[in-house]
Short mmCIF file of C-alpha atoms in Angstrom, two decimals:
data_model
loop_
_atom_site.label_atom_id
_atom_site.label_comp_id
_atom_site.label_asym_id
_atom_site.label_seq_id
_atom_site.Cartn_x
_atom_site.Cartn_y
_atom_site.Cartn_z
CA UNK A 1 -92.39 24.92 -197.25
CA UNK A 2 -94.63 25.58 -200.54
CA UNK A 3 -95.33 22.20 -201.34
CA UNK A 4 -94.64 22.16 -205.21
CA UNK A 5 -91.59 22.31 -207.50
CA UNK A 6 -90.72 26.05 -208.52
CA UNK A 7 -89.04 26.77 -211.17
CA UNK A 8 -86.19 29.38 -210.84
CA UNK A 9 -85.55 31.43 -214.55
CA UNK A 10 -82.55 33.78 -214.58
CA UNK A 11 -82.74 36.79 -216.81
CA UNK A 12 -80.04 37.74 -218.69
CA UNK A 13 -81.30 41.24 -218.88
CA UNK A 14 -78.74 42.18 -215.81
CA UNK A 15 -76.18 40.03 -217.08
CA UNK A 16 -72.35 40.76 -217.29
CA UNK A 17 -72.51 40.34 -221.23
CA UNK A 18 -68.58 40.33 -221.22
CA UNK A 19 -68.60 37.23 -218.97
CA UNK A 20 -72.69 35.98 -220.35
CA UNK A 21 -71.32 31.68 -220.84
CA UNK A 22 -69.18 32.23 -217.46
CA UNK A 23 -72.88 33.74 -216.10
CA UNK A 24 -74.74 31.29 -217.71
CA UNK A 25 -72.53 28.13 -216.30
CA UNK A 26 -72.71 29.43 -212.57
CA UNK A 27 -76.48 29.79 -212.69
CA UNK A 28 -77.04 26.45 -214.72
CA UNK A 29 -74.66 24.86 -211.50
CA UNK A 30 -76.56 26.28 -209.40
CA UNK A 31 -79.97 24.19 -210.41
CA UNK A 32 -81.85 27.46 -212.45
CA UNK A 33 -84.22 25.35 -214.67
CA UNK A 34 -84.42 27.59 -217.39
CA UNK A 35 -83.18 30.83 -219.42
CA UNK A 36 -85.41 33.98 -219.35
CA UNK A 37 -84.60 36.54 -222.74
CA UNK A 38 -86.06 39.67 -222.94
CA UNK A 39 -86.19 40.77 -226.24
CA UNK A 40 -87.48 44.46 -226.43
CA UNK A 41 -87.54 46.67 -229.89
CA UNK A 42 -87.65 50.37 -228.44
CA UNK A 43 -91.50 50.31 -229.45
CA UNK A 44 -93.84 48.50 -227.62
CA UNK A 45 -91.75 49.02 -225.09
CA UNK A 46 -89.01 52.02 -224.30
CA UNK A 47 -86.06 49.96 -224.88
CA UNK A 48 -84.19 47.91 -227.01
CA UNK A 49 -82.57 45.29 -226.23
CA UNK A 50 -81.74 41.50 -227.86
CA UNK A 51 -82.45 39.64 -231.21
CA UNK A 52 -81.65 36.11 -231.93
CA UNK A 53 -78.42 36.35 -232.30
CA UNK A 54 -78.02 36.62 -228.55
CA UNK A 55 -80.33 33.18 -228.29
CA UNK A 56 -77.78 31.53 -230.69
CA UNK A 57 -74.99 32.77 -228.11
CA UNK A 58 -76.74 31.50 -225.13
CA UNK A 59 -78.11 28.03 -226.87
CA UNK A 60 -74.06 27.26 -227.72
CA UNK A 61 -73.73 28.17 -223.50
CA UNK A 62 -76.49 26.42 -221.88
CA UNK A 63 -77.92 23.01 -222.23
CA UNK A 64 -80.99 24.71 -220.36
CA UNK A 65 -84.49 25.45 -221.86
CA UNK A 66 -84.16 29.18 -223.48
CA UNK A 67 -87.91 31.25 -223.10
CA UNK A 68 -87.60 34.43 -225.27
CA UNK A 69 -90.19 36.79 -224.18
CA UNK A 70 -91.10 38.86 -226.83
CA UNK A 71 -91.97 42.63 -226.18
CA UNK A 72 -92.15 43.56 -229.99
CA UNK A 73 -94.70 45.04 -232.07
CA UNK A 74 -94.71 42.23 -234.61
CA UNK A 75 -94.08 38.84 -232.85
CA UNK A 76 -95.60 37.06 -235.98
CA UNK A 77 -92.97 38.60 -238.02
CA UNK A 78 -89.81 37.41 -235.81
CA UNK A 79 -90.83 34.70 -233.80
CA UNK A 80 -89.85 32.01 -236.21
CA UNK A 81 -85.96 33.31 -236.16
CA UNK A 82 -85.95 33.11 -232.46
CA UNK A 83 -87.14 29.23 -232.95
CA UNK A 84 -84.59 29.16 -235.14
CA UNK A 85 -82.24 30.55 -233.35
CA UNK A 86 -82.51 28.19 -230.47
CA UNK A 87 -85.89 29.01 -228.27
CA UNK A 88 -87.49 26.11 -226.51
CA UNK A 89 -90.40 28.95 -225.46
CA UNK A 90 -91.88 31.56 -227.83
CA UNK A 91 -93.93 34.30 -225.16
CA UNK A 92 -95.40 37.13 -227.01
CA UNK A 93 -98.13 39.71 -226.15
CA UNK A 94 -101.71 39.31 -227.77
CA UNK A 95 -102.36 42.88 -227.92
CA UNK A 96 -99.30 43.34 -230.05
CA UNK A 97 -100.29 40.42 -232.39
CA UNK A 98 -103.27 40.51 -235.36
CA UNK A 99 -103.94 37.01 -234.66
CA UNK A 100 -102.56 35.41 -231.66
CA UNK A 101 -104.14 32.30 -232.42
CA UNK A 102 -102.48 32.36 -235.39
CA UNK A 103 -99.10 32.85 -234.61
CA UNK A 104 -99.77 30.47 -230.82
CA UNK A 105 -100.43 27.43 -233.98
CA UNK A 106 -97.19 28.96 -235.91
CA UNK A 107 -94.84 28.51 -232.90
CA UNK A 108 -96.10 25.10 -232.51
CA UNK A 109 -95.50 24.07 -236.00
CA UNK A 110 -92.33 24.79 -235.79
CA UNK A 111 -91.41 22.98 -232.79
CA UNK A 112 -91.43 25.43 -229.62
CA UNK A 113 -93.77 25.93 -226.90
CA UNK A 114 -95.93 29.04 -226.82
CA UNK A 115 -97.00 31.61 -224.33
CA UNK A 116 -98.82 34.57 -224.01
CA UNK A 117 -97.59 37.64 -221.62
CA UNK A 118 -100.01 39.66 -219.62
CA UNK A 119 -99.20 43.40 -218.43
CA UNK A 120 -100.05 44.67 -215.05
CA UNK A 121 -102.77 47.17 -216.21
CA UNK A 122 -104.51 44.13 -218.53
CA UNK A 123 -107.10 41.65 -217.47
CA UNK A 124 -107.20 38.42 -217.47
CA UNK A 125 -109.81 38.76 -220.30
CA UNK A 126 -107.65 39.34 -222.75
CA UNK A 127 -105.60 36.05 -223.08
CA UNK A 128 -108.55 33.53 -221.24
CA UNK A 129 -110.16 32.66 -224.74
CA UNK A 130 -106.04 31.21 -225.48
CA UNK A 131 -105.34 29.28 -222.43
CA UNK A 132 -106.27 25.80 -224.02
CA UNK A 133 -103.63 26.96 -226.77
CA UNK A 134 -100.26 28.07 -224.36
CA UNK A 135 -97.69 26.02 -223.34
CA UNK A 136 -96.96 29.18 -220.92
CA UNK A 137 -98.44 32.15 -219.18
CA UNK A 138 -96.35 34.36 -218.19
CA UNK A 139 -97.84 37.44 -215.14
CA UNK A 140 -95.89 40.69 -214.89
CA UNK A 141 -95.22 42.38 -211.88
CA UNK A 142 -93.49 45.17 -213.16
CA UNK A 143 -94.41 47.39 -216.04
CA UNK A 144 -92.05 45.81 -219.16
CA UNK A 145 -88.97 47.81 -220.92
CA UNK A 146 -86.44 48.26 -217.75
CA UNK A 147 -84.30 45.57 -215.01
CA UNK A 148 -84.63 46.59 -211.89
CA UNK A 149 -88.29 48.11 -211.31
CA UNK A 150 -90.19 47.30 -207.86
CA UNK A 151 -92.37 44.88 -207.59
CA UNK A 152 -96.00 45.22 -208.44
CA UNK A 153 -97.80 43.22 -205.20
CA UNK A 154 -101.32 44.98 -206.39
CA UNK A 155 -100.66 42.57 -209.59
CA UNK A 156 -101.30 39.47 -206.60
CA UNK A 157 -105.33 38.74 -207.09
CA UNK A 158 -104.74 38.37 -210.98
CA UNK A 159 -102.37 35.63 -210.37
CA UNK A 160 -104.20 34.01 -208.02
CA UNK A 161 -106.97 34.30 -210.40
CA UNK A 162 -105.27 32.66 -213.24
CA UNK A 163 -104.27 29.65 -210.67
CA UNK A 164 -107.88 29.13 -209.95
CA UNK A 165 -108.93 29.28 -213.59
CA UNK A 166 -105.68 26.77 -214.57
CA UNK A 167 -107.35 24.09 -211.64
CA UNK A 168 -110.80 25.10 -212.47
CA UNK A 169 -110.12 24.07 -216.19
CA UNK A 170 -106.84 21.82 -215.42
CA UNK A 171 -104.80 23.72 -217.98
CA UNK A 172 -101.93 22.20 -219.25
CA UNK A 173 -99.66 25.54 -219.10
CA UNK A 174 -97.28 26.47 -216.74
CA UNK A 175 -97.50 29.56 -214.68
CA UNK A 176 -94.83 32.18 -215.25
CA UNK A 177 -93.88 35.32 -212.93
CA UNK A 178 -92.05 38.62 -213.83
CA UNK A 179 -91.09 41.70 -212.51
CA UNK A 180 -89.03 42.41 -209.58
CA UNK A 181 -89.04 39.19 -207.86
CA UNK A 182 -86.52 38.66 -205.34
CA UNK A 183 -85.93 36.15 -202.09
CA UNK A 184 -88.23 38.71 -200.13
CA UNK A 185 -91.49 38.37 -202.05
CA UNK A 186 -90.95 34.77 -204.05
CA UNK A 187 -92.77 32.88 -201.61
CA UNK A 188 -95.91 35.24 -201.70
CA UNK A 189 -95.85 35.06 -205.65
CA UNK A 190 -95.05 31.08 -205.23
CA UNK A 191 -98.28 31.52 -202.60
CA UNK A 192 -100.43 33.18 -204.98
CA UNK A 193 -100.03 30.20 -207.55
CA UNK A 194 -96.47 31.84 -209.37
CA UNK A 195 -94.99 28.23 -210.69
CA UNK A 196 -92.04 29.83 -212.56
CA UNK A 197 -90.32 32.79 -211.01
CA UNK A 198 -87.90 34.91 -213.33
CA UNK A 199 -85.34 37.01 -211.63
CA UNK A 200 -82.86 39.50 -213.13
CA UNK A 201 -81.44 41.61 -210.96
CA UNK A 202 -81.84 39.52 -207.68
CA UNK A 203 -79.73 36.58 -209.17
CA UNK A 204 -77.22 38.51 -211.88
CA UNK A 205 -77.04 42.17 -209.15
CA UNK A 206 -76.25 39.73 -206.37
CA UNK A 207 -72.53 39.82 -207.07
CA UNK A 208 -72.31 35.60 -207.22
CA UNK A 209 -75.27 34.49 -209.71
CA UNK A 210 -75.12 30.98 -208.43
CA UNK A 211 -75.76 32.48 -204.89
CA UNK A 212 -78.81 34.65 -206.39
CA UNK A 213 -80.61 31.65 -207.25
CA UNK A 214 -79.52 29.41 -204.81
CA UNK A 215 -80.95 32.34 -202.22
CA UNK A 216 -84.61 32.47 -204.57
CA UNK A 217 -84.48 28.48 -204.18
CA UNK A 218 -84.10 28.46 -200.24
CA UNK A 219 -86.66 31.53 -200.10
CA UNK A 220 -89.41 28.89 -201.98
CA UNK A 221 -88.36 26.30 -199.64
CA UNK A 222 -86.64 24.37 -201.79
CA UNK A 223 -82.98 24.44 -200.50
#
């Protein structure tokens, strides 16, 4: 047992979009806690994926909170559209934003929760000035851009450091981890401070999305 509740967050990046509503119902019925939408612009990361219309479709198909991860070069411009589409969390990269504190305030003012994401090469110092102003910190355990990459275990010390900072400062934020997570390493992530586990391939490429959620839950001692 991990001794704490862990959120399971399916990423639709690996979902079958011809059956998206069915896939979302399957993971919701299996006990998923949130839905993760990976937004890529082909510039900040080398891939092009989903926009606000996809968030609108997800919002119609599920009652779960939607976590929109903006891997884009101009989050200031586009964040409001994702909130309007139904995103509950909007997460962006500080290095892609001219004034991160201003965008965090803008997201909150529009009624959504705000978060910052950190890529594997980047230091925690990049987001530390903003930790009291965010609701979610997303630690990437792959270089963002594609599903199906291998988990980078060398990010674990950084995750542990963030968890310690959270405890020391009594911060009210959720520590989310994304990248190559599956039943074989989920427990390690949680033991190092992960509180919400994002998984794409491990859930939607497992042959049964609902079973993928249950397998991750079991791996961290939740059933």
